Structures are given as C-alpha cells and as structure tokens.
Tab-separated table of C-alpha atoms in Angstrom:
chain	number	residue	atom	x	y	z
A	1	UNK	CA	126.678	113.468	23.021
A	2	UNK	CA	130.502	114.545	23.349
A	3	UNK	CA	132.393	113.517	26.157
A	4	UNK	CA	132.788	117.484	27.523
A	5	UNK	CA	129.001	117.336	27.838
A	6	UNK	CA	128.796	114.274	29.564
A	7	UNK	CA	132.069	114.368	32.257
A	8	UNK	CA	130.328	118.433	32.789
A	9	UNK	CA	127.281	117.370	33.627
A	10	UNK	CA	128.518	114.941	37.099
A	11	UNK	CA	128.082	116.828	40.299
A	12	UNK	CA	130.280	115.466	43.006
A	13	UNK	CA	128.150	115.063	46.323
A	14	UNK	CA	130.257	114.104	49.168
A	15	UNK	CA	132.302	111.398	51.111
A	16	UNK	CA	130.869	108.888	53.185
A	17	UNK	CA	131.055	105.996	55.241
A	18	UNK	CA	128.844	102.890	53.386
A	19	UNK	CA	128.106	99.522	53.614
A	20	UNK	CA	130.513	97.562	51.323
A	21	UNK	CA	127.714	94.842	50.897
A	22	UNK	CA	125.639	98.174	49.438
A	23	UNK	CA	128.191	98.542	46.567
A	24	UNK	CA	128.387	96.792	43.266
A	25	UNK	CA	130.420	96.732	40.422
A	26	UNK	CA	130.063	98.819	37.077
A	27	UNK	CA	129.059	96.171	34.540
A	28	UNK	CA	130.962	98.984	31.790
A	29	UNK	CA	134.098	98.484	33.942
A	30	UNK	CA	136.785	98.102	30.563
A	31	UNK	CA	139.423	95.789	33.299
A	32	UNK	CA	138.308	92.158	32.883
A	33	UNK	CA	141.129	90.688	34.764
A	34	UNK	CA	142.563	91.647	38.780
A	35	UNK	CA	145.272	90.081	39.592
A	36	UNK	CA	144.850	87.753	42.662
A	37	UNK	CA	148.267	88.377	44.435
A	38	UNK	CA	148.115	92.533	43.803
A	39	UNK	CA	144.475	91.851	45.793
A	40	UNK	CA	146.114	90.385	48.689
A	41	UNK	CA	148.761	92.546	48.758
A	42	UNK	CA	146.641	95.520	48.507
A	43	UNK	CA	144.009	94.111	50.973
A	44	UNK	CA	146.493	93.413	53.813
A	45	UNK	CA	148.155	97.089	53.129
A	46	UNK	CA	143.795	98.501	53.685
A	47	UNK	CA	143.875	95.869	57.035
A	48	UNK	CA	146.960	97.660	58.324
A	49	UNK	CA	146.115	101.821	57.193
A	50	UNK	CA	142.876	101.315	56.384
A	51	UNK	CA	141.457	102.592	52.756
A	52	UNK	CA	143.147	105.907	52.348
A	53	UNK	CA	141.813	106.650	48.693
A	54	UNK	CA	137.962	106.858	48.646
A	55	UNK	CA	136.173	104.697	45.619
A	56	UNK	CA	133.919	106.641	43.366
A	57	UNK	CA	130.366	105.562	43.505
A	58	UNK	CA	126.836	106.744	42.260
A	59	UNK	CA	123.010	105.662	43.618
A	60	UNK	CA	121.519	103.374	41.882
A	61	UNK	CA	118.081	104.108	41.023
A	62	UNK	CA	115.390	101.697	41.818
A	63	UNK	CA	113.383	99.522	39.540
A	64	UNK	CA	109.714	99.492	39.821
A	65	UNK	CA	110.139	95.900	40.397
A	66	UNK	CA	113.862	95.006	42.033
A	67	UNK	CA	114.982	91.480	41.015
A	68	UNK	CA	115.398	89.297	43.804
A	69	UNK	CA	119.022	89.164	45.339
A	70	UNK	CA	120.343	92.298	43.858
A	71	UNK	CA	120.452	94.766	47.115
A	72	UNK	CA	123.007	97.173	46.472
A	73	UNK	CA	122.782	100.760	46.546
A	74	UNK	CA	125.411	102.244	44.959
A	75	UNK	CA	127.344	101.127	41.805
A	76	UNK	CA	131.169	101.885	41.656
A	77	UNK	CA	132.475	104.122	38.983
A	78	UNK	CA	136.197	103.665	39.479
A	79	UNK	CA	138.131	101.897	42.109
A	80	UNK	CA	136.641	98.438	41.776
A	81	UNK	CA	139.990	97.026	42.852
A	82	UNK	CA	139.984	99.039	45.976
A	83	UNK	CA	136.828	98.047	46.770
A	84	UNK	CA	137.553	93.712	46.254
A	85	UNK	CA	140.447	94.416	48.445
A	86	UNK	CA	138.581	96.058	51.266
A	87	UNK	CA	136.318	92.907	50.762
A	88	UNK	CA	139.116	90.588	51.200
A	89	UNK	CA	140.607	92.641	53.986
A	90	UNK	CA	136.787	92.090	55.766
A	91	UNK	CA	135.609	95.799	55.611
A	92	UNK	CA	132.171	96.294	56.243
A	93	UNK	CA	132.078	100.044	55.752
A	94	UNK	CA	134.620	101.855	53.315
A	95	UNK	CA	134.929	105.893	52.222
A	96	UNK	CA	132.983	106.515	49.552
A	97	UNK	CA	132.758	109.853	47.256
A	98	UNK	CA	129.004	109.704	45.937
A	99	UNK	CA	128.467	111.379	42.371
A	100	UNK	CA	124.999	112.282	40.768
A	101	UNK	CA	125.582	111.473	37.403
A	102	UNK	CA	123.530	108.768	34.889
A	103	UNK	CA	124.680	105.595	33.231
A	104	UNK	CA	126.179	107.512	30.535
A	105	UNK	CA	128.254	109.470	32.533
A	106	UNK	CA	129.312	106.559	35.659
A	107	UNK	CA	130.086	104.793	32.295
A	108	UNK	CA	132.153	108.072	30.981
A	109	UNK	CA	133.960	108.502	33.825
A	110	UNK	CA	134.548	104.517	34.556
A	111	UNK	CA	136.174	104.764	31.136
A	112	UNK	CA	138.123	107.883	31.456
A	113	UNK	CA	139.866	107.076	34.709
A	114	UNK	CA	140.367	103.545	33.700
A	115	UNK	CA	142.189	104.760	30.305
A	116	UNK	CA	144.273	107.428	32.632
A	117	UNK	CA	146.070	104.315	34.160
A	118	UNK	CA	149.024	102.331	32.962
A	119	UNK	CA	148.310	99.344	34.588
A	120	UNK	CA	145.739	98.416	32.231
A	121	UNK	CA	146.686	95.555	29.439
A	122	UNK	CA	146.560	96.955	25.861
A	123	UNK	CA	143.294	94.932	25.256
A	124	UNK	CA	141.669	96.690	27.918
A	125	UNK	CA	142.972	99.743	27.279
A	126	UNK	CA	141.609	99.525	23.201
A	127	UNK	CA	138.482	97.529	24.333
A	128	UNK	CA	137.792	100.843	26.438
A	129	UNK	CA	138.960	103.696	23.685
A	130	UNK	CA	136.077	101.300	21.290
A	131	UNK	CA	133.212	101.426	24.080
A	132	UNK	CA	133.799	105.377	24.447
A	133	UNK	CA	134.015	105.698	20.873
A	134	UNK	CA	130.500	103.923	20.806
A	135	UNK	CA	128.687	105.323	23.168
A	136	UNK	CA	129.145	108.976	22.815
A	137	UNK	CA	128.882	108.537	18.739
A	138	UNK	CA	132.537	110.549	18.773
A	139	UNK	CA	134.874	110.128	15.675
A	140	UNK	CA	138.322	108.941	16.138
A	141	UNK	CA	139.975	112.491	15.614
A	142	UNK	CA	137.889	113.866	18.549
A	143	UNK	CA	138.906	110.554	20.638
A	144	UNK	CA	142.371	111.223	19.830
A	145	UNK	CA	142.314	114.795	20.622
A	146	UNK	CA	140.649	113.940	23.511
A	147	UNK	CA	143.655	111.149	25.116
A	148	UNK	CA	146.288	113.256	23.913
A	149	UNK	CA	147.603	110.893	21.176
A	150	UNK	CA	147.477	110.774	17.212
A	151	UNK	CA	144.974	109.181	15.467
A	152	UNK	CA	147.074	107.114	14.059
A	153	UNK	CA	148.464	105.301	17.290
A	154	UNK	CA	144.158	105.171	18.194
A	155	UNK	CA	143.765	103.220	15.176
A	156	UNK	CA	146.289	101.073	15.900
A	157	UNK	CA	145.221	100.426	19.526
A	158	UNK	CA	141.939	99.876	17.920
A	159	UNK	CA	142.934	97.389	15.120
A	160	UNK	CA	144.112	95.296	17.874
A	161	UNK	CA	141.053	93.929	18.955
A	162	UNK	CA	140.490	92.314	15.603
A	163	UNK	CA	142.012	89.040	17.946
A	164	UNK	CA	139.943	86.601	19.303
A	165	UNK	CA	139.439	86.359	23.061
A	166	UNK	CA	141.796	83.361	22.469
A	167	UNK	CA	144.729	84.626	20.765
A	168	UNK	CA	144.442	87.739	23.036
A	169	UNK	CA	144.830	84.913	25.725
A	170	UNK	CA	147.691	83.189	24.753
A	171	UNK	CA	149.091	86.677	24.210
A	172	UNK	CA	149.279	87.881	27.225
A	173	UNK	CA	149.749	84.770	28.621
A	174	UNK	CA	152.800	84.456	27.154
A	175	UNK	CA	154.241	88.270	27.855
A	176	UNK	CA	153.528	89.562	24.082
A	177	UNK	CA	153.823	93.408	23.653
A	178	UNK	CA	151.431	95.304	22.114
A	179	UNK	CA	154.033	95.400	18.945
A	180	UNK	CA	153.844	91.743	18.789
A	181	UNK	CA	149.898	91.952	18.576
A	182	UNK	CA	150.378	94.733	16.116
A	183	UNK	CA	152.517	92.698	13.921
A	184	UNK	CA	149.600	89.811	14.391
A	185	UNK	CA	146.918	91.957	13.022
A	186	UNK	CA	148.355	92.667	9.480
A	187	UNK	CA	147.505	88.299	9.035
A	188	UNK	CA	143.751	88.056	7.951
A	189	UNK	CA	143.180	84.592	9.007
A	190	UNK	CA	143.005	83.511	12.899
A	191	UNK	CA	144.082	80.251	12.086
A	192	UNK	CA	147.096	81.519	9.902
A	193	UNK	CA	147.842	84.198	13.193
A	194	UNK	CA	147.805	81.305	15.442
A	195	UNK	CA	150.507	78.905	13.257
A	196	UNK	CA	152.382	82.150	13.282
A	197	UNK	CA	151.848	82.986	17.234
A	198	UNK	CA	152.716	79.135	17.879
A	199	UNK	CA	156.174	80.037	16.094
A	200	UNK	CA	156.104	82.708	17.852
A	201	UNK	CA	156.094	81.140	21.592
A	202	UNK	CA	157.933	78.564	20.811
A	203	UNK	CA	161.373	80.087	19.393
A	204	UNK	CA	160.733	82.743	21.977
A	205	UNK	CA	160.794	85.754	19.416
A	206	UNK	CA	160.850	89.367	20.398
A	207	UNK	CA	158.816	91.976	18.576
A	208	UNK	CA	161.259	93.177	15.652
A	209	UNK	CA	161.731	89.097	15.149
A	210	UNK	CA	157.677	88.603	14.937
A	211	UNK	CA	157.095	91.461	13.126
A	212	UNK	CA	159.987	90.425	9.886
A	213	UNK	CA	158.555	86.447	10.370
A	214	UNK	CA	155.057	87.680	9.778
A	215	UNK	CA	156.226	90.046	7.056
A	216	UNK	CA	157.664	86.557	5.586
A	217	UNK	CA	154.692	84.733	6.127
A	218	UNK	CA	152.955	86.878	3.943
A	219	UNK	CA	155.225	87.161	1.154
A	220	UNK	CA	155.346	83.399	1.182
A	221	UNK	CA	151.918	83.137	1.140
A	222	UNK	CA	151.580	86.204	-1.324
A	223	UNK	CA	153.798	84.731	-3.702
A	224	UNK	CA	151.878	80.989	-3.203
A	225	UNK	CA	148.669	82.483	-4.175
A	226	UNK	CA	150.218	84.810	-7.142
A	227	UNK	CA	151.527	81.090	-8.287
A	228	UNK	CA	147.788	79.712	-7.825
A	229	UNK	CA	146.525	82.514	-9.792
A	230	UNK	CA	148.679	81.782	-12.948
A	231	UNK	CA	148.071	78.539	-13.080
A	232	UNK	CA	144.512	79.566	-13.098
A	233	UNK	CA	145.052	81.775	-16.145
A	234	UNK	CA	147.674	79.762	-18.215
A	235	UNK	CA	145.838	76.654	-19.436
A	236	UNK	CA	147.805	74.391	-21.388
A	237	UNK	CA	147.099	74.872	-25.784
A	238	UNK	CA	145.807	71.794	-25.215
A	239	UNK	CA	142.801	73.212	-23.377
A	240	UNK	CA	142.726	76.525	-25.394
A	241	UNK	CA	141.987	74.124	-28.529
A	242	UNK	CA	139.740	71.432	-26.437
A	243	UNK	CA	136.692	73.190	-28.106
A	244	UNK	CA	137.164	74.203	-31.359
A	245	UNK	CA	133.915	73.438	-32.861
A	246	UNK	CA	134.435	76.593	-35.108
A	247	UNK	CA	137.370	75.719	-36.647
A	248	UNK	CA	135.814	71.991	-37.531
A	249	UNK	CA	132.898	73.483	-38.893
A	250	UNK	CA	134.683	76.066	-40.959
A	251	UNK	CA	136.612	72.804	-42.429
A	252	UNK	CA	133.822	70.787	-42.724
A	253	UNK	CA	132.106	74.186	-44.821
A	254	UNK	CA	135.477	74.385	-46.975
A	255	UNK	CA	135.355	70.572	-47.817
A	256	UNK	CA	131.860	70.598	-48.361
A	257	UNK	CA	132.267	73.370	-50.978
A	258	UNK	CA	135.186	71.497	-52.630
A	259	UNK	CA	133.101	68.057	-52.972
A	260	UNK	CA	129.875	70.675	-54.377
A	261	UNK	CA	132.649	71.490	-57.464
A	262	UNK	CA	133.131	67.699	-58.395
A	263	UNK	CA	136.375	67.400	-55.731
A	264	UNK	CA	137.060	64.329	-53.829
A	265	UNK	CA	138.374	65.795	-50.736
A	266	UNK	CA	138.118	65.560	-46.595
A	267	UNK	CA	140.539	66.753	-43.761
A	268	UNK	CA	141.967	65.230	-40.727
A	269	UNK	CA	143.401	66.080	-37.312
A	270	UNK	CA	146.601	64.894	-35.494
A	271	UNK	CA	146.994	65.964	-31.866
A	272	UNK	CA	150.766	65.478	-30.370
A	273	UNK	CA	151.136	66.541	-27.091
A	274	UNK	CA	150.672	70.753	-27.136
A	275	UNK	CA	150.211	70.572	-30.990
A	276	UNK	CA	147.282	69.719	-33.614
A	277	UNK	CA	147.655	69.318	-36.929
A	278	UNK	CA	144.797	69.965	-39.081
A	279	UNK	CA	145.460	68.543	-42.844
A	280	UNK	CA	143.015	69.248	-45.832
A	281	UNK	CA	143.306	66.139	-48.725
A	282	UNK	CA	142.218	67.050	-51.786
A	283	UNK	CA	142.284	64.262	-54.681
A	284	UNK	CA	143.171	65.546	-58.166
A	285	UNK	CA	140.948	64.397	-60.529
A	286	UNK	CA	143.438	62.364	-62.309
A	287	UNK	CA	143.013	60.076	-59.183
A	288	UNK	CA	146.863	60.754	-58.437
C-alpha cells in the first residue's frame, strides 16, 4: 500500500474536549527520547495559556477481551509531547482533533509528521524513514520522492542505523553530528567503531577530523591485512620443497636403473638454510 493511499484514506472528525487519562501513546511513535527540561518548560507555558495546539488522536477499537489496566480510549497520533506536558501541567481534559483512520494510517501519519520536524535526532529521524519504508512495502526512490530529498542522502540516513543502540548512545551523548556517524559507518566492526569513537571523544575531533582518522584507520588496517595475506601466500622454499616425495622417487627410479646396468651408485641431499642440494654418486667401475 503507498503512502498516498494510506494518508487519503484518514477522515478528520472533529475537536474535542477529552479525558487526558483516556489517551495513550502510539507504540509506532519513531521519538524514543523527550527531553525532561523542554517538558517542564512546555508544561508550565500549557499551565499559564492553556494547550493552544490540539493533539491528534484516533479511537481505539475494543478487544473482545480488554486486558486489565489498559482503559484508554483514544491513542495519540502526533503530539505525544504536548500531551506529557499537559500531564505534568495537571490537565485533566485537553483539545483533541479525533481522526478515523486504522493502525496503518495513525502509524502513517505518526511517521509523517514526526519526519516533518527538525527537532528529531538523526536516529530517530532514519529509524522512522526505515519503519515507513517497511510498512507500506515502498522502495527507496518512492520514499525519497516522497520527503523531498535524493536517494542518495535516504541511503545515507538509512546506513546510519547500522550502530548499535550503544554507540548511537555515546553519540549523541557526546554532541556527534550526523557526519561523524556517517564517517562511523564506513568501519565494519563495532568494536573497531568504538576504539575509533573513543579517539574520537577524547581528542575532541570535529567531523572533517573523524572522517580523515577513520579514513586512516582503514588504510592502516587495509594495508595490515594486505601484509597478512602475503605472508599467507609467500612460504619460505623451504616449505615449497618440505614435500617432495616426487622428486625422491624420481631419484630413487634413476639410481635404481643405474644399479639394474651393473652401476654402483646412490644420491644424497644437503639442505642449507633456503637451499637443497640433491647429488647423484655414481662409482666408475674402475672403483675410482
């Protein structure tokens, strides 16, 4: 299903007054993190104006048989933050703009309005553009078309979340831009990204200075493994001519033969270092 079909089929209802304890989060929400002093400051902005922007909601349709504590009504599909401030602020009713639309489409448009901000981190931001992506079954080119962006800079976005929860952590933990992380991404091991994103934090690196020490990283550890690999494949003559079991039995034929036609004769092997010596004695008959 494309995302035209999906974002046409909501029908908006109306706004209205409801119960905030009747509201519940969208578990497809793409923002993982709020930030705690933005929620105060919001929430004592809603205790002094009120909520001025209504939150987006749709019903929630009832299960044959509810689970125990799970009352709520309605199930946000964008302004979650509004709605935890209004909770902080002690609310009990807040505007709410009801849409008839399924979990596809609260999903859709969860996603849509989420990606439209630009307060979202970059890990959101891809993590969202990847559960879009999966859920309507739409390409990257239509994806792209769709945000207005190439589909180059979608892969890219996308690539991103090939970090673990941890290094995505420590990333934004310590202020990394989405270059950084881009940079990060090229390194196929986590545990050779996180030496790198130690170095990284440490020495207090900007972007251009990640992206040439991961460029050396690689070379170094291009050129280390290029080094492994010829090792590999030039053995020393000594171990070329460790098993030369042809070569002794062709001797040991060509003595043979000479001691069939009456010749005293035998050969020997000296080895010294990289070097063997095969020698072939024949006696002349004179015994000389």
């Amino acid at each position: 299903m494309s995302i035209s079909t999906i974002i046409n089929s909501v029908k908006k209802d109306k706004t209205i007054l409801i119960s905030i304890d009747d509201i519940a989060p969208n578990p497809l929400q793409p923002r993982r993190v709020f930030d705690r002093d933005e929620l105060i400051s919001l929430s004592l902005s809603i205790k002094t104006y009120g909520l001025i922007q209504p939150i987006s909601v749709k019903r929630i349709e009832p299960l044959p048989h509810p689970m125990p504590k799970i009352n709520a009504k309605y199930e946000i599909i964008a302004g979650e933050r509004r709605w935890r401030a209004s909770k902080m602020a002690g609310l009990k009713y807040i505007p709410c703009t009801v849409f008839e639309t399924d979990r596809n489409g609260s999903a859709m448009m969860a996603l849509v309005e989420n990606l439209q901000r630009s307060d979202l981190s970059f890990f959101e931001e891809a993590q969202a553009m990847q559960t879009l992506m999966l859920m309507t079954e739409m390409p990257q080119s239509e994806l792209a078309h769709l945000l207005a962006i190439s589909q180059s800079t979608l892969s890219n976005k996308l690539r991103l979340l090939r970090l673990s929860e941890r290094e995505r952590l420590i990333a934004l933990e310590n202020g990394f831009s989405e270059r950084h992380c881009r940079a990060l991404v090229r390194i196929g091991s986590e545990q050779d990204r996180l030496t790198v994103i130690e170095k990284i934090v440490s020495e207090g690196l900007s972007a251009p200075e990640s992206e040439r020490l991961v460029e050396s990283y690689m070379s170094a550890d291009t050129e280390e493994k290029k080094t492994k690999r010829a090792k590999k494949k030039k053995p020393a003559v000594k171990g070329r001519l460790g098993d030369m079991k042809i070569l002794y039995n062709t001797l040991d034929k060509a003595v043979n033969m000479l001691k069939t036609s009456g010749l005293d004769a035998n050969w020997k092997k000296q080895e010294d270092g990289d070097t063997l010596l095969v020698t072939i004695c024949v006696k002349s008959q004179s015994g000389e």
